Amino acid sequence: MFQFYNTLTRQKEEFQPLQTNEVRIYTCGPTVYWFPHIGNWRSYVFADILRRSLEQKGFKVSHVINITDVGHLVGDGNEGEDKMIVAMKREGKSAFDIARFYEAAFMVDRDKLNILPAAVYPRATEHIIEQIDLVKKLEEKGFTYKISDGIYFDTSKLSDYGRLSGQKAEEKQAGARVDLGEKRNATDFALWKFSPLDSKREMEWNSPWGVGFPGWHLECSAMAKKYLGVPFDIHTGGEDHIPVHHENEIAQTMGADGVLEANVWLHNAFLMVDGGKMSKSLGNIYTLSQLEEKNIEPLAFRLFCLGANYRGKLNFTFEAVQAAQNAFDKLRETVRDWEVSGEKISEEYKNRFFSAIEDDLNTPQALAVMWEMIGDATCPSSEKAATLFEFDKVLGLKLDEFIGKKTEVPDEVMILVKAREAARVNKNWSESDRLRDEIAKLGFIAEDTSQGQKVKNVLL
Ligand code: AMP
Ligand code: ZN
């Protein structure tokens, strides 16, 4: 049975799905105004491991990831410009074109990381009616009030507002140094923002309260309800979402439907860079493409993420990710030599691997079990192969493309390798070096090992 650390209860709990064989998961998706950075990808790799692990244990998983294409303000709260408008100004394109471009870029990177596609990627702009309906419901139940720039949620009306972050509303109010303006409480947030009177926005819609656009938190409550129903099982996201975005999603669903939006709340810790925060101003935000430019494969980055528990901060450095790349190369090279015959699995390693995964997705421990098995000379390689195929259904490293796929060496290369062997026996080192260069020209590397020469394709 899975044990997950539930942010809501602040403890590891045995996971009980709401329906026997099905698990419904909602993951806060990308704001499509820019390329996702590797910190964002840590978040989606974690959600993917969660999903794959549940599927391997026989659950049918319904996974929804939203696409935020309106309403996410620069300040994450009610302040600042809409990130989509920022991108429009930066690129001189329509919000629609920007949203579709970065959404497509997201999907390209997702596939490079071998993240399984969600069942649906609902876009906020295509669910305006559902969002307006949710505000209407909150209005009917007395949770809303109107001020000059929009319709707001009155957090003081909800007795347990703040339960996710564990901060009482009054403490939050006291701690917040923000100017309340017309808001009644510091934690109150916009459900519907009015378009500025003096200018026309590209993204604005009619509503019972006036022309405007939805607040960022609204889309998740509305779309999760539409596609999964509430309550659903698991909500995931990065730790930055705990105090504002997820707190407010919970408030909206509790206010409108009187239920907890999701039973279990899982949050990944941040990916840091050189020990600090990733931020545009520090110029240390990296995309997957930037890693690829430095010959770091996306799947090596995936392996790098799995080397840390999702709840612990992970520090990104090029040295560390290069080490993951080297380990990945070695791993793939090793498994090429394995026999793939028979279905026999090592039950011992399998049990240890899955116990680690079921213990709050302890991927570092699961990887340690994997490495131990790889190095176990007493375990036949066919058994290791069959077991590693199973592990990889969770790890998602595409090892099936390598396990048992011995490097094909063409005859002309083999002739040179044999000649080099003879040169080495005769201690003719200059001839040996010349032949090594000839072999390299044909795209192969001749390595001298204790068992003689080993030939590798440089491309593999
Ligand atoms: P956004 O596109 O900004 O809404 O973020 C998408 C997801 O990435 C959210 O779940 C964030 O919490 C998460 N996230 C943002 N920055 C980081 C980071 N540095 N490390 C890990 N997750 C992050
Ligand atoms: Zn969300």
Short mmCIF file of C-alpha atoms and ligand atoms in Angstrom, two decimals:
data_model
loop_
_atom_site.label_atom_id
_atom_site.label_comp_id
_atom_site.label_asym_id
_atom_site.label_seq_id
_atom_site.Cartn_x
_atom_site.Cartn_y
_atom_site.Cartn_z
CA MET A 1 0.00 0.00 0.00
CA PHE A 2 1.16 3.50 -0.80
CA GLN A 3 2.07 5.95 1.92
CA PHE A 4 2.04 9.58 0.88
CA TYR A 5 2.97 12.70 2.79
CA ASN A 6 -0.23 14.74 2.68
CA THR A 7 0.47 18.47 3.00
CA LEU A 8 -3.03 18.91 4.35
CA THR A 9 -2.57 16.66 7.38
CA ARG A 10 1.20 17.15 7.61
CA GLN A 11 1.87 13.44 7.88
CA LYS A 12 2.51 10.33 5.89
CA GLU A 13 -0.75 8.49 5.42
CA GLU A 14 -1.82 5.23 3.92
CA PHE A 15 -3.38 6.08 0.60
CA GLN A 16 -7.01 5.12 0.20
CA PRO A 17 -8.49 5.93 -3.20
CA LEU A 18 -12.07 7.17 -3.22
CA GLN A 19 -13.02 4.46 -5.69
CA THR A 20 -11.57 0.99 -5.43
CA ASN A 21 -9.54 0.74 -8.61
CA GLU A 22 -9.39 4.27 -9.89
CA VAL A 23 -7.27 7.23 -8.87
CA ARG A 24 -8.12 10.75 -10.04
CA ILE A 25 -5.23 13.21 -10.09
CA TYR A 26 -5.11 16.91 -10.90
CA THR A 27 -1.80 18.64 -11.53
CA CYS A 28 -1.50 22.40 -11.87
CA GLY A 29 -0.17 22.87 -15.37
CA PRO A 30 1.94 25.41 -17.20
CA THR A 31 1.26 29.08 -17.66
CA VAL A 32 1.89 29.18 -21.39
CA TYR A 33 3.62 32.53 -21.69
CA TRP A 34 7.19 31.25 -21.88
CA PHE A 35 9.18 28.03 -22.23
CA PRO A 36 8.87 25.84 -19.16
CA HIS A 37 12.10 25.77 -17.15
CA ILE A 38 13.74 22.75 -15.58
CA GLY A 39 12.21 23.61 -12.18
CA ASN A 40 8.77 23.29 -13.73
CA TRP A 41 9.88 19.99 -15.21
CA ARG A 42 10.88 18.66 -11.83
CA SER A 43 7.25 19.19 -10.85
CA TYR A 44 5.85 17.28 -13.84
CA VAL A 45 8.41 14.47 -13.59
CA PHE A 46 7.28 13.97 -10.00
CA ALA A 47 3.60 13.87 -11.05
CA ASP A 48 4.53 11.37 -13.77
CA ILE A 49 6.30 9.08 -11.30
CA LEU A 50 3.24 9.24 -9.08
CA ARG A 51 0.97 8.28 -11.95
CA ARG A 52 3.21 5.50 -13.28
CA SER A 53 3.65 4.03 -9.79
CA LEU A 54 -0.11 3.89 -9.23
CA GLU A 55 -0.62 2.35 -12.66
CA GLN A 56 2.01 -0.30 -11.98
CA LYS A 57 0.09 -1.23 -8.86
CA GLY A 58 -3.00 -1.81 -11.00
CA PHE A 59 -4.92 1.43 -10.57
CA LYS A 60 -6.60 3.12 -13.49
CA VAL A 61 -5.38 6.69 -13.29
CA SER A 62 -7.31 9.68 -14.64
CA HIS A 63 -4.82 12.51 -14.84
CA VAL A 64 -5.75 16.09 -15.67
CA ILE A 65 -3.23 18.89 -16.27
CA ASN A 66 -4.59 22.33 -17.00
CA ILE A 67 -3.20 24.91 -19.39
CA THR A 68 -3.22 28.41 -17.91
CA ASP A 69 -3.72 30.78 -20.81
CA VAL A 70 -5.36 33.65 -18.95
CA GLY A 71 -5.54 35.14 -15.49
CA HIS A 72 -2.16 34.23 -13.95
CA LEU A 73 -0.86 37.58 -12.80
CA VAL A 74 2.82 38.31 -12.41
CA GLY A 75 2.39 38.60 -8.64
CA ASP A 76 0.62 35.21 -8.31
CA GLY A 77 -2.09 36.99 -6.29
CA ASN A 78 -4.29 39.80 -7.50
CA GLU A 79 -1.48 42.10 -8.39
CA GLY A 80 0.59 42.82 -11.46
CA GLU A 81 -0.09 42.26 -15.11
CA ASP A 82 -1.45 39.09 -16.63
CA LYS A 83 1.56 36.97 -17.69
CA MET A 84 -0.05 36.48 -21.11
CA ILE A 85 -0.23 40.24 -21.61
CA VAL A 86 3.44 40.54 -20.62
CA ALA A 87 4.25 37.99 -23.34
CA MET A 88 2.10 39.84 -25.90
CA LYS A 89 4.09 43.00 -25.30
CA ARG A 90 7.38 41.11 -25.42
CA GLU A 91 6.66 39.27 -28.65
CA GLY A 92 4.17 41.50 -30.44
CA LYS A 93 1.85 38.56 -31.05
CA SER A 94 -1.72 37.80 -30.04
CA ALA A 95 -2.33 36.08 -26.72
CA PHE A 96 -3.90 33.21 -28.66
CA ASP A 97 -0.76 32.66 -30.76
CA ILE A 98 1.50 32.90 -27.73
CA ALA A 99 -0.59 30.43 -25.76
CA ARG A 100 -0.67 27.87 -28.55
CA PHE A 101 3.04 28.25 -29.28
CA TYR A 102 4.18 27.67 -25.69
CA GLU A 103 1.62 24.95 -25.15
CA ALA A 104 3.09 23.08 -28.14
CA ALA A 105 6.60 23.69 -26.79
CA PHE A 106 5.47 22.20 -23.47
CA MET A 107 4.24 19.05 -25.20
CA VAL A 108 7.54 18.66 -27.11
CA ASP A 109 9.58 18.79 -23.89
CA ARG A 110 7.08 16.55 -22.11
CA ASP A 111 7.68 13.86 -24.72
CA LYS A 112 11.45 14.29 -24.50
CA LEU A 113 11.18 13.59 -20.78
CA ASN A 114 9.00 10.54 -21.46
CA ILE A 115 6.22 11.98 -19.31
CA LEU A 116 2.98 10.17 -20.09
CA PRO A 117 0.34 12.46 -21.60
CA ALA A 118 -2.52 13.42 -19.30
CA ALA A 119 -6.03 12.31 -20.23
CA VAL A 120 -6.95 15.93 -20.89
CA TYR A 121 -5.24 19.33 -20.91
CA PRO A 122 -8.14 21.75 -20.41
CA ARG A 123 -7.44 25.38 -21.27
CA ALA A 124 -8.68 28.13 -18.97
CA THR A 125 -9.92 30.26 -21.88
CA GLU A 126 -12.13 27.42 -23.06
CA HIS A 127 -13.84 27.07 -19.68
CA ILE A 128 -15.04 30.59 -19.02
CA ILE A 129 -18.67 29.50 -18.59
CA GLU A 130 -17.74 26.92 -15.95
CA GLN A 131 -15.70 29.56 -14.13
CA ILE A 132 -18.51 32.11 -14.22
CA ASP A 133 -20.91 29.45 -12.90
CA LEU A 134 -18.58 28.82 -10.00
CA VAL A 135 -18.48 32.51 -9.09
CA LYS A 136 -22.28 32.67 -9.33
CA LYS A 137 -22.54 29.77 -6.89
CA LEU A 138 -20.13 31.46 -4.49
CA GLU A 139 -22.13 34.67 -4.82
CA GLU A 140 -25.38 32.88 -4.00
CA LYS A 141 -23.77 31.42 -0.90
CA GLY A 142 -22.54 34.80 0.27
CA PHE A 143 -18.80 34.33 -0.21
CA THR A 144 -18.21 37.20 -2.64
CA TYR A 145 -18.08 40.98 -2.64
CA LYS A 146 -17.47 43.54 -5.30
CA ILE A 147 -14.84 46.27 -5.31
CA SER A 148 -13.74 48.59 -8.07
CA ASP A 149 -11.40 46.14 -9.82
CA GLY A 150 -13.36 42.93 -9.46
CA ILE A 151 -15.34 40.33 -7.56
CA TYR A 152 -13.47 38.94 -4.57
CA PHE A 153 -13.69 35.90 -2.31
CA ASP A 154 -14.18 36.86 1.34
CA THR A 155 -11.86 34.44 3.13
CA SER A 156 -13.20 35.42 6.57
CA LYS A 157 -16.47 33.70 5.65
CA LEU A 158 -14.79 30.31 5.50
CA SER A 159 -14.09 28.95 8.97
CA ASP A 160 -11.11 26.81 8.04
CA TYR A 161 -9.46 29.03 5.46
CA GLY A 162 -5.70 28.45 5.64
CA ARG A 163 -5.81 24.78 6.56
CA LEU A 164 -3.39 23.71 3.82
CA SER A 165 -0.56 25.98 4.84
CA GLY A 166 -1.53 25.63 8.48
CA GLN A 167 -1.61 29.35 8.87
CA LYS A 168 -4.70 30.84 10.43
CA ALA A 169 -6.33 33.57 8.37
CA GLU A 170 -5.76 36.10 11.16
CA GLU A 171 -2.04 35.30 11.24
CA LYS A 172 -1.85 35.72 7.51
CA GLN A 173 -3.65 39.04 7.73
CA ALA A 174 -1.33 40.19 10.50
CA GLY A 175 1.77 39.00 8.64
CA ALA A 176 0.82 40.57 5.37
CA ARG A 177 2.35 43.99 4.95
CA VAL A 178 0.35 44.63 1.83
CA ASP A 179 -1.90 47.59 1.47
CA LEU A 180 -5.41 46.16 1.68
CA GLY A 181 -6.84 48.76 -0.67
CA GLU A 182 -10.54 48.05 -0.92
CA LYS A 183 -10.15 44.42 0.07
CA ARG A 184 -11.71 43.31 3.33
CA ASN A 185 -8.97 40.85 4.32
CA ALA A 186 -5.38 40.45 3.14
CA THR A 187 -6.03 36.86 2.06
CA ASP A 188 -9.11 37.73 -0.05
CA PHE A 189 -8.51 37.04 -3.72
CA ALA A 190 -9.99 37.94 -7.05
CA LEU A 191 -12.51 35.59 -8.63
CA TRP A 192 -13.30 37.88 -11.53
CA LYS A 193 -11.24 40.90 -12.53
CA PHE A 194 -12.74 43.78 -14.49
CA SER A 195 -11.04 44.88 -17.68
CA PRO A 196 -9.48 48.32 -17.33
CA LEU A 197 -12.04 50.92 -18.40
CA ASP A 198 -9.61 52.86 -20.54
CA SER A 199 -8.29 50.02 -22.68
CA LYS A 200 -9.50 46.89 -24.35
CA ARG A 201 -7.87 43.56 -23.47
CA GLU A 202 -7.56 40.84 -26.05
CA MET A 203 -8.74 38.30 -23.52
CA GLU A 204 -11.95 39.50 -21.94
CA TRP A 205 -15.43 38.10 -21.61
CA ASN A 206 -18.89 39.25 -20.60
CA SER A 207 -20.08 38.19 -17.19
CA PRO A 208 -22.98 39.04 -14.88
CA TRP A 209 -20.60 41.46 -13.11
CA GLY A 210 -19.09 43.16 -16.12
CA VAL A 211 -16.51 42.58 -18.85
CA GLY A 212 -13.34 41.02 -17.53
CA PHE A 213 -11.41 37.81 -17.00
CA PRO A 214 -11.21 35.07 -14.38
CA GLY A 215 -8.81 35.04 -11.45
CA TRP A 216 -6.06 32.43 -11.75
CA HIS A 217 -7.23 30.10 -8.96
CA LEU A 218 -10.73 29.80 -10.38
CA GLU A 219 -9.81 27.73 -13.43
CA CYS A 220 -8.38 24.87 -11.38
CA SER A 221 -11.44 24.50 -9.12
CA ALA A 222 -13.79 24.73 -12.11
CA MET A 223 -11.90 22.40 -14.45
CA ALA A 224 -10.99 19.82 -11.79
CA LYS A 225 -14.67 19.60 -10.95
CA LYS A 226 -15.67 19.25 -14.58
CA TYR A 227 -13.16 16.54 -15.51
CA LEU A 228 -12.64 14.66 -12.26
CA GLY A 229 -15.56 15.57 -10.00
CA VAL A 230 -15.02 16.77 -6.43
CA PRO A 231 -13.69 15.51 -4.18
CA PHE A 232 -11.05 13.70 -6.24
CA ASP A 233 -8.06 11.77 -4.94
CA ILE A 234 -4.77 13.61 -5.37
CA HIS A 235 -3.82 17.19 -6.19
CA THR A 236 -0.19 17.91 -7.04
CA GLY A 237 1.93 20.99 -7.64
CA GLY A 238 5.09 22.75 -6.55
CA GLU A 239 5.51 23.88 -2.94
CA ASP A 240 5.08 27.53 -3.94
CA HIS A 241 1.42 26.79 -4.60
CA ILE A 242 0.65 25.79 -1.02
CA PRO A 243 -0.03 29.17 0.64
CA VAL A 244 -1.95 30.95 -2.10
CA HIS A 245 -3.02 29.03 -5.17
CA HIS A 246 -4.00 25.73 -3.56
CA GLU A 247 -5.34 27.35 -0.43
CA ASN A 248 -7.63 29.38 -2.67
CA GLU A 249 -8.64 26.41 -4.82
CA ILE A 250 -9.69 24.63 -1.61
CA ALA A 251 -11.63 27.72 -0.47
CA GLN A 252 -13.51 28.05 -3.76
CA THR A 253 -14.55 24.38 -3.89
CA MET A 254 -15.43 24.31 -0.21
CA GLY A 255 -17.46 27.49 -0.57
CA ALA A 256 -19.32 26.40 -3.71
CA ASP A 257 -19.78 22.68 -3.14
CA GLY A 258 -19.16 22.21 0.57
CA VAL A 259 -16.51 19.53 -0.03
CA LEU A 260 -12.75 19.30 0.13
CA GLU A 261 -11.47 19.61 -3.42
CA ALA A 262 -9.03 16.70 -3.10
CA ASN A 263 -8.26 14.24 -0.33
CA VAL A 264 -4.50 14.16 -0.69
CA TRP A 265 -2.24 17.14 -1.50
CA LEU A 266 1.27 16.36 -2.68
CA HIS A 267 3.85 19.07 -3.25
CA ASN A 268 7.30 18.85 -4.75
CA ALA A 269 10.09 20.96 -3.32
CA PHE A 270 11.89 23.42 -5.56
CA LEU A 271 14.75 22.81 -7.90
CA MET A 272 17.42 25.30 -6.89
CA VAL A 273 20.32 26.55 -8.97
CA ASP A 274 23.77 26.84 -7.42
CA GLY A 275 22.08 26.71 -4.04
CA GLY A 276 19.75 29.61 -4.70
CA LYS A 277 16.44 30.40 -6.27
CA MET A 278 16.00 30.17 -10.01
CA SER A 279 14.96 33.51 -11.29
CA LYS A 280 14.94 35.44 -14.51
CA SER A 281 16.72 38.38 -12.93
CA LEU A 282 19.63 36.17 -11.86
CA GLY A 283 19.75 34.73 -15.36
CA ASN A 284 19.88 31.18 -14.02
CA ILE A 285 16.70 29.78 -15.47
CA TYR A 286 17.42 26.89 -17.80
CA THR A 287 15.21 25.15 -20.31
CA LEU A 288 15.59 21.57 -21.47
CA SER A 289 16.93 22.83 -24.80
CA GLN A 290 19.69 24.69 -22.99
CA LEU A 291 20.68 21.43 -21.30
CA GLU A 292 20.63 19.67 -24.65
CA GLU A 293 22.96 22.32 -26.05
CA LYS A 294 25.43 21.15 -23.41
CA ASN A 295 24.90 17.51 -24.39
CA ILE A 296 22.72 16.72 -21.43
CA GLU A 297 19.87 14.50 -22.58
CA PRO A 298 16.39 15.22 -21.20
CA LEU A 299 16.22 11.66 -19.86
CA ALA A 300 19.50 12.21 -18.00
CA PHE A 301 17.82 15.23 -16.39
CA ARG A 302 14.91 12.93 -15.52
CA LEU A 303 17.36 10.52 -13.86
CA PHE A 304 18.89 13.50 -12.04
CA CYS A 305 15.46 14.43 -10.63
CA LEU A 306 14.81 10.85 -9.50
CA GLY A 307 18.05 10.90 -7.54
CA ALA A 308 16.37 13.10 -4.92
CA ASN A 309 13.17 12.66 -3.00
CA TYR A 310 10.49 14.91 -4.47
CA ARG A 311 9.95 16.57 -1.09
CA GLY A 312 13.57 17.61 -0.68
CA LYS A 313 15.09 20.62 -2.35
CA LEU A 314 17.32 19.61 -5.22
CA ASN A 315 20.29 21.69 -6.22
CA PHE A 316 20.97 21.94 -9.94
CA THR A 317 24.52 22.38 -11.15
CA PHE A 318 25.94 21.40 -14.52
CA GLU A 319 28.46 19.16 -12.74
CA ALA A 320 25.68 17.28 -10.95
CA VAL A 321 23.57 16.81 -14.06
CA GLN A 322 26.66 15.76 -16.02
CA ALA A 323 27.26 13.10 -13.36
CA ALA A 324 23.70 11.88 -13.96
CA GLN A 325 24.39 11.83 -17.70
CA ASN A 326 27.57 9.77 -17.15
CA ALA A 327 25.74 7.33 -14.90
CA PHE A 328 22.98 7.06 -17.49
CA ASP A 329 25.49 6.33 -20.28
CA LYS A 330 27.12 3.66 -18.16
CA LEU A 331 23.77 2.14 -17.28
CA ARG A 332 22.72 1.87 -20.91
CA GLU A 333 26.05 0.45 -21.94
CA THR A 334 25.89 -2.20 -19.22
CA VAL A 335 22.37 -3.36 -20.02
CA ARG A 336 23.18 -3.78 -23.72
CA ASP A 337 25.25 -6.82 -22.85
CA TRP A 338 22.48 -8.53 -20.94
CA GLU A 339 20.64 -11.58 -22.21
CA VAL A 340 16.97 -11.03 -22.78
CA SER A 341 15.48 -14.47 -22.46
CA GLY A 342 12.79 -15.72 -20.18
CA GLU A 343 10.35 -13.87 -18.01
CA LYS A 344 11.83 -14.74 -14.63
CA ILE A 345 11.89 -11.70 -12.41
CA SER A 346 13.93 -11.27 -9.26
CA GLU A 347 11.14 -11.07 -6.70
CA GLU A 348 13.55 -9.88 -4.04
CA TYR A 349 14.73 -6.85 -5.99
CA LYS A 350 11.24 -6.16 -7.27
CA ASN A 351 9.80 -6.16 -3.76
CA ARG A 352 12.52 -3.88 -2.47
CA PHE A 353 12.12 -1.50 -5.40
CA PHE A 354 8.36 -1.23 -5.03
CA SER A 355 8.52 -0.90 -1.23
CA ALA A 356 10.72 2.16 -1.78
CA ILE A 357 8.29 3.57 -4.35
CA GLU A 358 5.28 2.90 -2.13
CA ASP A 359 7.03 4.73 0.69
CA ASP A 360 6.10 8.22 -0.50
CA LEU A 361 7.79 7.71 -3.88
CA ASN A 362 11.27 7.22 -2.48
CA THR A 363 13.01 7.26 -5.86
CA PRO A 364 16.59 7.62 -4.51
CA GLN A 365 16.08 4.39 -2.56
CA ALA A 366 14.47 2.70 -5.58
CA LEU A 367 17.47 3.72 -7.71
CA ALA A 368 19.84 2.37 -5.07
CA VAL A 369 18.06 -1.00 -5.34
CA MET A 370 18.36 -0.80 -9.13
CA TRP A 371 22.13 -0.13 -9.00
CA GLU A 372 22.60 -2.91 -6.48
CA MET A 373 20.83 -5.35 -8.78
CA ILE A 374 22.85 -4.20 -11.78
CA GLY A 375 26.07 -4.92 -9.93
CA ASP A 376 24.90 -8.25 -8.52
CA ALA A 377 27.12 -10.88 -10.16
CA THR A 378 25.05 -13.69 -8.66
CA CYS A 379 21.87 -12.67 -10.46
CA PRO A 380 21.66 -13.92 -14.08
CA SER A 381 21.50 -11.10 -16.59
CA SER A 382 18.26 -12.42 -18.09
CA GLU A 383 16.64 -12.11 -14.67
CA LYS A 384 18.07 -8.65 -14.20
CA ALA A 385 16.76 -7.67 -17.63
CA ALA A 386 13.23 -8.87 -16.89
CA THR A 387 13.27 -7.05 -13.55
CA LEU A 388 14.69 -3.83 -14.98
CA PHE A 389 11.92 -3.76 -17.59
CA GLU A 390 9.47 -3.65 -14.67
CA PHE A 391 11.40 -0.93 -12.83
CA ASP A 392 11.50 1.18 -15.94
CA LYS A 393 7.72 1.25 -16.20
CA VAL A 394 7.98 3.52 -13.15
CA LEU A 395 11.31 5.22 -13.84
CA GLY A 396 10.44 5.99 -17.47
CA LEU A 397 14.05 6.07 -18.69
CA LYS A 398 13.30 4.22 -21.96
CA LEU A 399 15.71 1.46 -20.99
CA ASP A 400 13.81 -0.97 -23.22
CA GLU A 401 15.64 0.65 -26.12
CA PHE A 402 18.94 -0.57 -24.63
CA ILE A 403 18.40 -3.73 -22.59
CA GLY A 404 19.84 -6.65 -24.55
CA LYS A 405 20.46 -4.50 -27.64
CA LYS A 406 24.06 -5.44 -28.26
CA THR A 407 26.10 -3.04 -30.34
CA GLU A 408 26.20 -4.26 -33.94
CA VAL A 409 29.78 -4.03 -35.18
CA PRO A 410 30.21 -4.18 -38.99
CA ASP A 411 32.71 -6.64 -40.49
CA GLU A 412 35.08 -3.91 -41.71
CA VAL A 413 35.38 -2.61 -38.12
CA MET A 414 35.88 -6.12 -36.76
CA ILE A 415 38.78 -6.70 -39.21
CA LEU A 416 40.49 -3.57 -37.87
CA VAL A 417 39.78 -4.61 -34.27
CA LYS A 418 41.37 -8.03 -34.85
CA ALA A 419 44.41 -6.41 -36.54
CA ARG A 420 44.73 -4.11 -33.55
CA GLU A 421 44.57 -7.08 -31.19
CA ALA A 422 47.46 -8.66 -33.11
CA ALA A 423 49.44 -5.39 -33.02
CA ARG A 424 49.00 -5.22 -29.27
CA VAL A 425 50.13 -8.81 -28.79
CA ASN A 426 53.27 -7.83 -30.72
CA LYS A 427 53.61 -4.69 -28.62
CA ASN A 428 53.44 -2.60 -31.80
CA TRP A 429 51.87 0.39 -30.05
CA SER A 430 52.12 2.83 -32.94
CA GLU A 431 50.25 0.39 -35.22
CA SER A 432 47.71 -0.16 -32.44
CA ASP A 433 47.11 3.62 -32.18
CA ARG A 434 46.85 3.99 -35.94
CA LEU A 435 44.23 1.22 -36.06
CA ARG A 436 42.33 2.82 -33.19
CA ASP A 437 42.12 6.03 -35.24
CA GLU A 438 40.93 4.04 -38.28
CA ILE A 439 38.23 2.43 -36.13
CA ALA A 440 37.22 5.87 -34.80
CA LYS A 441 36.83 7.18 -38.36
CA LEU A 442 34.20 4.49 -38.87
CA GLY A 443 32.32 5.72 -35.79
CA PHE A 444 33.51 3.18 -33.23
CA ILE A 445 35.64 3.32 -30.11
CA ALA A 446 38.02 0.52 -29.27
CA GLU A 447 38.52 0.36 -25.51
CA ASP A 448 41.14 -1.75 -23.84
CA THR A 449 39.70 -3.65 -20.91
CA SER A 450 40.97 -6.51 -18.76
CA GLN A 451 38.93 -8.85 -20.99
CA GLY A 452 40.53 -7.53 -24.18
CA GLN A 453 39.18 -4.91 -26.56
CA LYS A 454 35.63 -3.66 -26.25
CA VAL A 455 34.03 -1.91 -29.20
CA LYS A 456 31.43 0.80 -28.76
CA ASN A 457 29.52 2.84 -31.29
CA VAL A 458 30.29 6.50 -30.52
CA LEU A 459 26.69 7.44 -31.26
CA LEU A 460 25.19 5.07 -28.71
P1 AMP B 1 3.82 27.76 -13.48
O1 AMP B 1 3.92 27.50 -14.98
O2 AMP B 1 4.62 28.91 -13.02
O3 AMP B 1 2.39 27.83 -13.02
O4 AMP B 1 4.50 26.50 -12.75
C1 AMP B 1 4.25 25.17 -13.11
C2 AMP B 1 4.63 24.24 -11.98
O5 AMP B 1 6.03 24.29 -11.71
C3 AMP B 1 3.96 24.56 -10.65
O6 AMP B 1 3.53 23.36 -10.03
C4 AMP B 1 5.06 25.21 -9.84
O7 AMP B 1 4.84 25.06 -8.46
C5 AMP B 1 6.26 24.43 -10.31
N1 AMP B 1 7.56 25.12 -10.11
C6 AMP B 1 7.87 26.39 -10.43
N2 AMP B 1 9.18 26.67 -10.17
C7 AMP B 1 9.72 25.51 -9.70
C8 AMP B 1 11.03 25.13 -9.26
N3 AMP B 1 12.07 25.96 -9.26
N4 AMP B 1 11.20 23.85 -8.83
C9 AMP B 1 10.18 22.97 -8.83
N5 AMP B 1 8.92 23.26 -9.22
C10 AMP B 1 8.68 24.52 -9.67
ZN ZN B 2 -3.90 25.11 -10.16
#
